[in-house]
């Protein structure tokens, strides 16, 4: 029961991106197309899940004075693993993601979950928490990328969708500011439904 | 060089063009005073860490830099973040020891900076620009300074707008982060007028 | 089990062990995946070259002759010589060195239906960063003509300058004649629309990028000028001397050397 709540909570009610406003930094720029957004989402799920797992396993041995450094090393190592695999097996996508893979390190969600959850919980709980937060993050990326690709390029995953109906691409959607405005609108809708989150 | 400065400050602004440092940008932009403090700290750390990482990149990480046939490029993420974290720690200790009053103003922001994407992003972009826009330590300092000031500018402007918006009738669900995102988007569109400037 | 976890000894030991483990792990991983990553980079270059030839489905290794232009002459690079081949691709991968190179320039030759096409690498600067690509040239009616072009960019504006990477912009270059009557380099992306057989429509809103493309074409192709001139003359002679140009194309190589 607790486990499933831990899992579903970060997906909507306590979504790390739109409720806690964490981890937007590194990733909105990869939302121009769906494919890189999905890969970025998966990478973040992997990193949050395993950094939570590893830090939870290590939680009793880590000297508190160098806690932050140890966390950074674990996270950075996992990110390098992801980056190396992408370069080897998904070269095209890795080019599109460029430096943003490296920026998963400074993604506040990863650090935030390790610090707030993994250090005080059992490995399995921490792992589930990491996966759930990663998915919560990936969801937002994919929603944003869906709208940007659909209206900016008239395609979805590279397949023509709108173009065949004579849709003229709106290049503005491809510019960075539109990603911010879409996130703003998502927050708006989300808070209209979850009224308890609204600020007075 | 002036081109690089203007470019990194206004056109390829860390916040508006790359969304770097959004977390603290949204969280700390509620008052102009704290925004000024954080912006100053970010700029300072950036001016120092970008050149440090540049040297590291040139003399340790680049292919054949340490020894013939050794390519340590895969370690760049971990070394960059280590430099940034260590530097932030160092600054915190020095400032605490020599200027307690400054520490009280800046101190609370320093730990936040280690995980500020703008700093890490600055170093990673610098690494990509080596050989084209950035060819020596001077260039990397200019790039760090420009990016830092750009971020500073963005967060202070944002804070000023948010102080005013307190008095406006924003739909309840949009209050707080929602409207902040939309404002940032609109500011980003405004900043697009700088694109194409060539000096 | 009374270990003081905040003692310096513990912290230092912990750090050392962590560094060793992480270092070993990453080094193993990087060494294991490196060949695969390098192969990806190499393959991308080969695919781009084949796209410039307009033969995206053909295999680079089977049909393309690699060479370098040394003092205006074509010198073949033996494809079984791994070090020489690697040297060419390393240069192609290093845009800065490629942009500065003035001699010993890489070139690729491909022959189909009696027509020889050559691919040259391009490097230049767009609005924000590097732009690069490959252009394929051949001689038609005694004039150097573009048969195809591929271009890519580091960070041009999406929807504007970045359009240079799309097939519809690149397709417009096909059939454009390089030099005008006066012998000047004339291919360019023209603001306001193409007006003659040399020009291509520029991209609205992407003027700076198009200027970059123009500069890139002129400087990159210009380095091959003496070779291209001899090539044009040789092909022209071959066509006028014998009325079967198809077979006589084989003579282009030796005639080059007379120059």
XYZ file of C-alpha atoms in Angstrom:
658
model
C 0.000 0.000 0.000
C 2.667 2.431 1.024
C 4.795 1.326 -1.867
C 2.105 1.929 -4.448
C 1.412 5.323 -2.953
C 5.097 6.106 -3.149
C 4.887 5.176 -6.764
C 1.772 7.044 -7.866
C 2.318 10.183 -5.847
C 5.169 11.629 -7.937
C 3.277 10.963 -11.146
C 0.591 13.556 -10.649
C -0.250 14.936 -7.217
C 3.333 15.595 -6.247
C 4.978 15.718 -9.649
C 8.589 16.811 -9.263
C 8.495 19.181 -12.213
C 5.210 21.001 -12.015
C 4.630 20.877 -8.262
C 8.073 20.969 -6.742
C 9.528 22.940 -9.691
C 12.643 20.816 -9.784
C 14.814 19.743 -12.650
C 13.440 21.870 -15.432
C 16.871 23.272 -16.024
C 18.517 20.734 -18.128
C 15.766 19.345 -20.148
C 13.288 21.625 -21.829
C 15.680 22.199 -24.690
C 15.359 18.568 -25.722
C 11.602 18.868 -26.138
C 11.649 20.108 -29.716
C 11.036 16.538 -30.903
C 9.425 13.567 -29.175
C 12.227 11.095 -29.755
C 15.011 12.880 -27.863
C 12.505 13.810 -25.156
C 11.666 10.128 -24.635
C 15.320 9.137 -24.551
C 16.081 11.933 -22.113
C 13.148 10.805 -19.959
C 14.391 7.225 -19.914
C 17.913 8.365 -19.059
C 16.639 10.372 -16.129
C 14.505 7.448 -14.910
C 17.586 5.244 -15.018
C 19.740 7.749 -13.178
C 17.220 8.637 -10.453
C 16.372 4.980 -9.866
C 19.912 3.728 -9.581
C 21.365 6.704 -7.746
C 18.580 6.271 -5.197
C 19.324 2.552 -4.988
C 23.075 2.964 -4.627
C 22.864 5.795 -2.123
C 20.310 3.877 -0.113
C 22.649 0.886 0.028
C 25.511 3.140 1.063
C 23.464 5.240 3.474
C 24.923 3.730 6.639
C 28.529 4.001 5.564
C 28.722 7.466 4.051
C 30.583 9.944 6.248
C 28.205 12.873 6.597
C 30.913 15.458 5.961
C 31.510 14.319 2.409
C 27.932 13.210 1.774
C 27.284 15.679 -1.034
C 30.478 14.788 -2.864
C 29.722 11.080 -2.632
C 26.249 11.723 -4.044
C 27.679 13.745 -6.895
C 30.205 11.048 -7.698
C 27.556 8.323 -7.763
C 25.233 10.423 -9.918
C 27.996 11.547 -12.256
C 29.150 7.956 -12.694
C 25.652 6.831 -13.642
C 25.299 9.727 -16.051
C 28.583 8.835 -17.726
C 27.332 5.259 -18.096
C 24.183 6.550 -19.803
C 26.154 8.919 -22.003
C 28.608 6.253 -23.124
C 25.812 3.823 -23.976
C 23.903 6.453 -25.922
C 26.976 7.325 -27.932
C 27.577 3.688 -28.716
C 24.054 2.520 -29.486
C 21.900 5.577 -30.209
C 24.342 7.888 -31.911
C 21.809 10.130 -33.649
C 19.853 10.774 -30.489
C 22.997 11.357 -28.476
C 23.966 14.097 -30.917
C 20.625 15.808 -30.453
C 20.867 15.577 -26.681
C 24.472 16.875 -26.733
C 25.371 18.472 -23.426
C 21.982 17.896 -21.876
C 22.857 14.337 -20.921
C 25.703 15.712 -18.829
C 23.317 18.111 -17.193
C 21.339 15.268 -15.640
C 24.058 15.489 -12.982
C 22.838 18.863 -11.877
C 19.206 17.935 -12.313
C 17.748 18.901 -8.982
C 15.339 15.956 -9.041
C 18.163 13.451 -8.816
C 19.982 15.220 -6.006
C 16.729 16.110 -4.321
C 15.423 12.537 -4.183
C 18.742 11.136 -3.009
C 18.987 13.706 -0.254
C 15.345 13.652 0.789
C 14.423 10.006 0.338
C 17.194 7.542 -0.411
C 19.356 8.421 2.580
C 16.546 7.571 4.978
C 14.858 4.594 3.353
C 15.426 0.965 2.410
C 16.949 0.204 -1.001
C 13.790 -1.175 -2.618
C 11.616 1.760 -1.500
C 14.289 4.154 -2.682
C 14.473 2.438 -6.057
C 10.707 2.656 -6.562
C 10.751 6.280 -5.488
C 13.485 6.992 -8.009
C 11.626 5.277 -10.846
C 8.409 7.092 -10.007
C 10.032 10.510 -9.855
C 11.853 9.818 -13.069
C 8.570 8.891 -14.744
C 6.886 11.979 -13.349
C 9.624 14.016 -14.948
C 9.562 12.115 -18.232
C 5.779 12.616 -18.474
C 6.124 16.388 -18.475
C 8.923 16.250 -21.033
C 6.837 14.077 -23.315
C 3.733 16.252 -22.990
C 5.740 19.368 -23.842
C 7.536 17.622 -26.698
C 4.216 16.317 -28.057
C 2.816 19.810 -28.487
C 6.045 21.341 -29.722
C 6.670 18.694 -32.349
C 3.025 18.526 -33.425
C 2.583 22.249 -33.927
C 6.180 23.195 -34.639
C 7.005 20.566 -37.234
C 3.605 19.017 -37.976
C 4.970 15.588 -37.129
C 4.995 13.069 -34.282
C 8.080 10.889 -33.879
C 9.031 12.151 -37.330
C 5.820 10.935 -39.026
C 3.666 13.430 -40.864
C 0.519 14.162 -38.944
C -0.658 17.703 -39.569
C 1.319 18.452 -42.707
C -1.005 16.331 -44.842
C -3.940 18.548 -43.906
C -2.111 21.569 -45.268
C -0.905 22.721 -41.856
C 1.764 25.413 -42.018
C 4.407 24.822 -39.367
C 4.543 27.326 -36.580
C 8.259 27.886 -36.076
C 7.602 29.796 -32.893
C 6.861 26.472 -31.199
C 10.426 25.421 -31.893
C 11.896 28.384 -30.069
C 12.872 27.942 -26.420
C 10.364 30.391 -24.910
C 7.398 28.308 -26.050
C 8.564 25.378 -23.918
C 8.363 27.611 -20.854
C 4.920 28.859 -21.771
C 3.672 25.303 -22.304
C 4.990 24.274 -18.886
C 3.295 27.340 -17.425
C 0.013 26.260 -18.962
C 0.452 22.677 -17.725
C 0.957 24.012 -14.193
C -2.124 26.162 -14.613
C -4.283 23.222 -15.650
C -2.806 20.979 -12.974
C -3.481 23.492 -10.230
C -6.986 24.172 -11.452
C -7.691 20.492 -10.815
C -5.676 20.153 -7.604
C -6.977 23.223 -5.831
C -5.041 22.556 -2.631
C -1.806 23.415 -4.433
C -2.890 26.919 -5.313
C -1.002 29.754 -3.712
C -2.993 32.286 -1.785
C 35.794 38.602 -27.831
C 33.219 41.343 -27.362
C 31.050 39.299 -29.665
C 31.472 36.267 -27.441
C 30.581 38.360 -24.394
C 27.430 39.861 -25.883
C 26.473 36.535 -27.362
C 26.761 34.626 -24.101
C 25.081 37.371 -22.094
C 22.122 38.358 -24.220
C 21.589 36.040 -27.138
C 22.452 32.631 -25.818
C 21.198 33.617 -22.409
C 21.463 30.706 -19.999
C 17.883 31.093 -18.802
C 16.016 32.130 -21.921
C 17.785 30.063 -24.532
C 18.801 26.963 -22.586
C 16.638 26.919 -19.426
C 19.748 26.529 -17.298
C 19.456 27.214 -13.619
C 15.669 27.233 -13.750
C 15.223 25.602 -10.348
C 16.847 28.313 -8.318
C 15.681 30.883 -10.853
C 12.039 30.151 -10.083
C 12.597 29.507 -6.382
C 14.724 32.537 -5.513
C 13.194 35.176 -7.765
C 10.593 36.377 -5.292
C 12.496 39.434 -4.122
C 15.008 41.609 -5.931
C 17.422 41.640 -2.999
C 17.931 37.893 -2.766
C 17.998 37.636 -6.554
C 20.867 40.135 -6.641
C 22.788 38.080 -4.079
C 22.333 34.782 -5.854
C 23.101 36.297 -9.236
C 26.358 37.745 -7.913
C 27.367 34.399 -6.428
C 26.556 32.533 -9.648
C 28.507 35.014 -11.767
C 31.507 34.790 -9.475
C 31.564 30.984 -9.406
C 31.124 30.874 -13.152
C 33.979 33.264 -13.887
C 36.231 31.023 -11.819
C 35.071 27.524 -12.763
C 34.756 27.920 -16.530
C 38.469 28.805 -16.983
C 39.469 26.130 -14.440
C 37.542 23.527 -16.374
C 38.960 24.912 -19.597
C 42.496 24.252 -18.365
C 41.449 20.827 -17.138
C 39.930 20.087 -20.512
C 43.001 21.212 -22.435
C 45.682 19.572 -20.312
C 44.008 16.485 -18.908
C 40.871 15.486 -20.761
C 41.581 16.211 -24.407
C 42.776 13.265 -26.512
C 46.543 12.772 -26.190
C 46.783 15.557 -23.597
C 48.194 13.520 -20.714
C 49.987 10.883 -22.708
C 49.949 9.761 -26.313
C 46.907 7.636 -27.058
C 45.091 8.440 -23.820
C 41.615 9.898 -24.230
C 40.019 10.713 -20.905
C 37.063 12.533 -22.441
C 34.615 10.189 -20.746
C 35.656 11.565 -17.358
C 34.742 15.156 -18.155
C 31.329 15.155 -16.421
C 32.718 13.843 -13.179
C 35.760 16.126 -13.154
C 33.762 19.230 -14.037
C 31.243 18.659 -11.284
C 34.040 17.860 -8.840
C 35.794 21.135 -9.685
C 32.550 23.057 -9.274
C 31.628 21.382 -5.990
C 35.129 21.762 -4.601
C 35.312 25.391 -5.668
C 31.971 26.218 -4.098
C 33.087 24.541 -0.882
C 36.342 26.497 -0.952
C 34.617 29.812 -1.528
C 32.232 29.069 1.292
C 35.099 28.387 3.694
C 37.128 31.419 2.636
C 34.217 33.796 2.769
C 33.143 32.448 6.143
C 36.601 32.990 7.578
C 37.434 36.412 6.200
C 34.143 38.177 5.751
C 31.372 36.927 8.015
C 29.043 39.706 6.913
C 29.349 38.723 3.274
C 28.947 35.117 4.331
C 25.666 35.922 5.974
C 24.393 37.533 2.812
C 25.773 35.048 0.343
C 26.198 31.987 2.500
C 22.754 30.513 2.105
C 23.065 30.573 -1.680
C 26.412 28.904 -1.984
C 25.293 25.290 -1.470
C 22.541 25.913 -4.029
C 25.097 26.881 -6.625
C 26.868 23.530 -6.782
C 23.793 22.027 -8.374
C 22.892 25.060 -10.459
C 22.701 23.813 -14.015
C 23.901 27.149 -15.350
C 27.344 26.567 -13.879
C 27.687 23.017 -15.125
C 26.116 24.043 -18.422
C 28.652 26.836 -18.796
C 31.496 24.363 -18.489
C 29.931 21.828 -20.837
C 29.213 24.429 -23.506
C 32.717 25.776 -23.087
C 34.013 22.277 -23.813
C 31.976 22.166 -27.016
C 33.149 25.587 -28.127
C 36.848 24.834 -27.701
C 38.564 25.295 -31.038
C 35.880 27.553 -32.454
C 34.775 30.472 -30.291
C 37.004 29.701 -27.336
C 40.704 29.387 -28.008
C 42.446 30.477 -24.829
C 41.944 31.083 -21.136
C 40.960 34.697 -21.790
C 38.084 33.610 -24.009
C 36.883 31.174 -21.398
C 36.890 33.886 -18.718
C 34.901 36.169 -21.010
C 32.443 33.373 -21.724
C 32.035 32.604 -18.017
C 31.537 36.282 -17.219
C 29.046 36.842 -20.018
C 26.979 33.790 -19.151
C 27.034 34.632 -15.462
C 25.925 38.219 -16.008
C 23.251 37.016 -18.389
C 21.855 34.754 -15.696
C 22.131 37.531 -13.131
C 20.262 39.916 -15.404
C 17.519 37.372 -15.995
C 16.890 36.558 -12.349
C 16.908 40.206 -11.237
C 14.488 41.214 -13.980
C 12.279 38.288 -13.098
C 12.309 39.202 -9.419
C 11.383 42.794 -10.222
C 8.441 41.642 -12.308
C 7.293 39.196 -9.654
C 7.360 41.906 -6.983
C 4.963 43.934 -9.102
C 2.791 41.007 -9.987
C 1.958 40.543 -6.324
C -0.545 43.362 -6.817
C -2.147 41.963 -9.929
C -5.149 39.705 -10.267
C -3.618 36.501 -11.514
C -5.963 33.497 -11.782
C -5.586 31.481 -8.583
C -4.251 28.385 -10.313
C -1.675 30.373 -12.200
C -0.218 32.123 -9.168
C 3.370 31.403 -8.250
C 5.347 29.143 -10.569
C 2.725 29.019 -13.328
C 2.807 32.711 -14.081
C 6.572 32.753 -13.525
C 7.040 30.268 -16.345
C 4.818 32.190 -18.709
C 6.570 35.471 -17.898
C 9.935 33.833 -18.491
C 8.687 32.596 -21.846
C 7.552 36.079 -22.824
C 10.857 37.563 -21.658
C 12.602 34.935 -23.754
C 10.667 36.061 -26.807
C 11.688 39.645 -26.024
C 15.324 38.566 -25.759
C 15.113 37.066 -29.217
C 15.390 40.575 -30.621
C 19.075 40.412 -29.784
C 19.673 37.530 -32.147
C 21.605 38.457 -35.219
C 23.659 41.137 -33.507
C 27.194 40.935 -34.807
C 29.946 43.115 -33.448
C 31.867 -2.098 15.489
C 32.821 1.260 16.812
C 34.125 2.957 13.707
C 34.113 6.701 13.940
C 32.560 7.663 10.661
C 33.638 11.255 10.954
C 37.292 10.586 11.601
C 39.675 11.803 8.942
C 41.109 8.331 8.418
C 37.688 6.911 7.663
C 36.812 9.731 5.294
C 40.067 9.465 3.397
C 39.871 5.682 3.128
C 36.273 5.957 1.991
C 37.200 8.508 -0.668
C 40.127 6.493 -1.957
C 38.087 3.290 -2.209
C 35.282 5.157 -3.956
C 37.613 6.794 -6.452
C 39.298 3.494 -7.274
C 36.003 1.668 -7.787
C 34.446 4.427 -9.875
C 37.612 4.937 -11.890
C 37.979 1.255 -12.682
C 34.309 0.924 -13.580
C 34.277 3.883 -15.935
C 37.584 3.061 -17.551
C 36.394 -0.463 -18.327
C 33.127 0.785 -19.722
C 34.756 3.459 -21.843
C 37.328 1.072 -23.280
C 34.629 -1.484 -24.004
C 32.344 0.958 -25.816
C 34.999 3.044 -27.540
C 35.290 0.983 -30.753
C 31.539 1.088 -31.170
C 31.448 4.871 -30.670
C 34.292 5.458 -33.092
C 32.558 3.244 -35.630
C 29.433 5.401 -35.283
C 31.361 8.583 -35.980
C 33.102 7.007 -38.964
C 29.882 5.594 -40.307
C 28.178 8.975 -40.064
C 30.916 10.546 -42.193
C 30.631 7.811 -44.771
C 26.843 8.091 -44.918
C 27.085 11.878 -45.354
C 29.533 11.440 -48.216
C 27.260 8.920 -49.923
C 24.310 11.283 -49.467
C 26.280 14.064 -51.135
C 26.903 11.702 -54.058
C 23.156 11.084 -54.141
C 23.779 7.390 -53.582
C 22.597 6.979 -50.021
C 22.061 3.244 -50.478
C 25.448 2.412 -51.959
C 28.254 1.221 -49.734
C 31.059 3.709 -49.259
C 33.660 1.002 -48.825
C 32.777 -0.673 -52.105
C 32.337 2.137 -54.589
C 34.211 5.234 -53.443
C 37.835 6.004 -54.207
C 39.517 8.040 -51.511
C 42.176 10.562 -52.350
C 43.970 13.695 -51.382
C 44.740 16.730 -53.484
C 48.458 17.380 -53.284
C 49.583 20.547 -55.070
C 46.573 20.474 -57.313
C 46.801 16.802 -58.224
C 44.725 13.830 -57.224
C 46.698 11.261 -55.241
C 44.779 8.123 -54.391
C 44.686 6.944 -50.787
C 45.003 3.184 -50.652
C 41.919 1.946 -48.816
C 43.761 -1.107 -47.508
C 46.170 1.222 -45.712
C 44.261 1.619 -42.458
C 46.476 4.391 -41.095
C 46.117 6.539 -44.232
C 42.331 6.031 -44.280
C 42.112 6.888 -40.605
C 44.188 9.998 -41.309
C 41.633 11.226 -43.837
C 38.681 10.636 -41.510
C 40.481 12.175 -38.549
C 40.981 15.320 -40.603
C 37.314 15.322 -41.638
C 36.340 14.981 -37.988
C 38.526 17.893 -36.902
C 36.724 20.905 -38.349
C 39.317 23.385 -37.170
C 42.246 21.577 -38.811
C 40.172 20.964 -41.921
C 39.295 24.638 -42.195
C 42.942 25.633 -41.920
C 44.331 22.976 -44.258
C 45.581 24.351 -47.564
C 47.229 21.301 -49.090
C 46.892 17.542 -48.861
C 43.122 18.038 -48.939
C 40.780 15.077 -48.684
C 38.598 14.244 -51.689
C 36.364 11.348 -52.699
C 35.729 10.026 -56.165
C 32.835 7.950 -57.378
C 32.087 6.868 -60.913
C 28.704 5.859 -62.226
C 27.512 5.517 -65.828
C 30.756 7.055 -67.050
C 30.328 10.250 -65.042
C 32.945 10.985 -62.432
C 31.763 12.787 -59.352
C 33.960 14.255 -56.674
C 32.981 15.029 -53.090
C 34.743 17.785 -51.168
C 34.294 18.526 -47.466
C 32.928 21.945 -46.450
C 33.555 23.868 -43.240
C 32.432 27.315 -42.270
C 30.638 29.432 -39.724
C 26.943 30.126 -39.501
C 25.271 32.623 -37.242
C 25.851 30.816 -33.947
C 28.450 28.209 -34.573
C 30.075 25.901 -37.036
C 28.374 24.695 -40.171
C 29.814 21.899 -42.263
C 28.950 19.407 -44.909
C 29.966 17.781 -48.175
C 29.396 18.913 -51.732
C 29.535 16.679 -54.762
C 30.712 18.112 -58.096
C 30.860 16.860 -61.666
C 31.532 18.324 -65.077
C 28.500 18.809 -67.304
C 28.753 20.640 -70.663
C 32.318 21.566 -69.749
C 31.108 23.354 -66.648
C 31.624 22.365 -63.032
C 28.221 21.615 -61.623
C 26.936 20.677 -58.187
C 25.310 17.275 -58.139
C 24.398 17.226 -54.477
C 25.123 18.780 -51.126
C 24.631 17.842 -47.500
C 24.993 20.344 -44.699
C 24.694 20.240 -40.947
C 25.069 22.791 -38.200
C 25.930 23.060 -34.542
C 23.237 25.452 -33.364
C 21.512 27.516 -36.024
C 18.100 28.933 -35.200
C 15.421 26.236 -35.489
C 12.996 26.906 -38.307
C 15.253 29.576 -39.853
C 18.995 29.008 -40.261
C 18.639 25.381 -39.235
C 16.695 24.775 -42.448
C 20.028 24.358 -44.234
C 20.057 20.828 -42.857
C 16.762 19.958 -44.579
C 16.516 18.124 -47.907
C 14.420 20.837 -49.559
C 17.091 23.502 -49.096
C 19.901 21.129 -50.005
C 18.018 19.796 -53.023
C 17.930 23.275 -54.553
C 21.701 23.197 -55.014
C 21.620 20.303 -57.461
C 22.496 21.359 -60.999
C 23.883 24.759 -60.045
C 26.942 25.826 -62.038
C 29.953 26.813 -59.926
C 31.667 29.492 -62.008
C 30.159 32.246 -64.150
C 31.314 33.365 -67.626
C 34.035 35.532 -66.133
C 35.365 32.541 -64.220
C 34.263 33.870 -60.850
C 32.835 31.669 -58.136
C 29.116 32.353 -58.443
C 27.124 29.802 -56.445
C 25.339 31.508 -53.596
C 22.126 31.588 -51.633
C 20.538 34.741 -53.013
C 18.245 36.930 -50.952
C 15.069 37.633 -52.873
C 15.268 34.442 -54.865
C 17.544 32.740 -57.372
C 18.057 34.721 -60.572
C 20.369 32.583 -62.659
C 21.883 29.152 -63.038
C 24.304 29.801 -60.173
C 21.972 30.942 -57.464
C 19.740 29.248 -54.902
C 16.877 30.830 -52.952
C 18.045 32.084 -49.576
C 16.084 31.257 -46.441
C 13.834 34.054 -45.214
C 14.965 35.038 -41.724
C 18.111 32.999 -42.061
C 20.234 35.596 -43.833
C 23.272 35.300 -41.585
C 23.292 31.540 -41.915
C 22.973 31.811 -45.687
C 25.868 34.278 -45.758
C 27.814 31.691 -43.800
C 26.898 29.012 -46.328
C 28.050 31.259 -49.188
C 31.361 31.964 -47.495
C 31.787 28.288 -46.657
C 31.196 27.182 -50.257
C 33.542 29.755 -51.679
C 36.415 29.164 -49.260
C 36.123 25.374 -49.078
C 35.721 24.808 -52.820
C 38.249 27.550 -53.582
C 41.014 25.488 -52.019
C 40.489 22.870 -54.718
C 40.426 25.392 -57.538
C 43.568 24.351 -59.423
C 42.542 20.702 -59.328
C 39.013 21.541 -60.434
C 40.301 23.657 -63.334
C 42.477 20.876 -64.683
C 39.598 18.489 -64.215
C 37.257 20.696 -66.234
C 39.791 21.141 -69.042
C 40.603 17.449 -69.105
C 36.982 16.419 -69.338
C 36.310 19.079 -71.977
C 39.230 17.897 -74.090
C 38.226 14.312 -73.720
C 34.709 15.090 -74.919
C 35.780 17.131 -77.935
C 38.663 14.885 -79.002
C 36.715 11.671 -79.036
C 33.000 11.522 -79.486
C 32.566 8.817 -76.926
C 33.045 10.576 -73.641
C 31.687 7.650 -71.726
C 34.696 5.494 -72.324
C 37.211 8.269 -72.463
C 36.564 9.398 -68.952
C 39.157 6.924 -67.844
C 41.744 9.175 -69.397
C 41.090 12.016 -67.045
C 43.636 10.860 -64.544
C 46.720 10.664 -66.735
C 45.896 13.905 -68.480
C 45.786 15.629 -65.150
C 49.409 14.925 -64.691
C 50.425 16.721 -67.871
C 49.388 19.987 -66.367
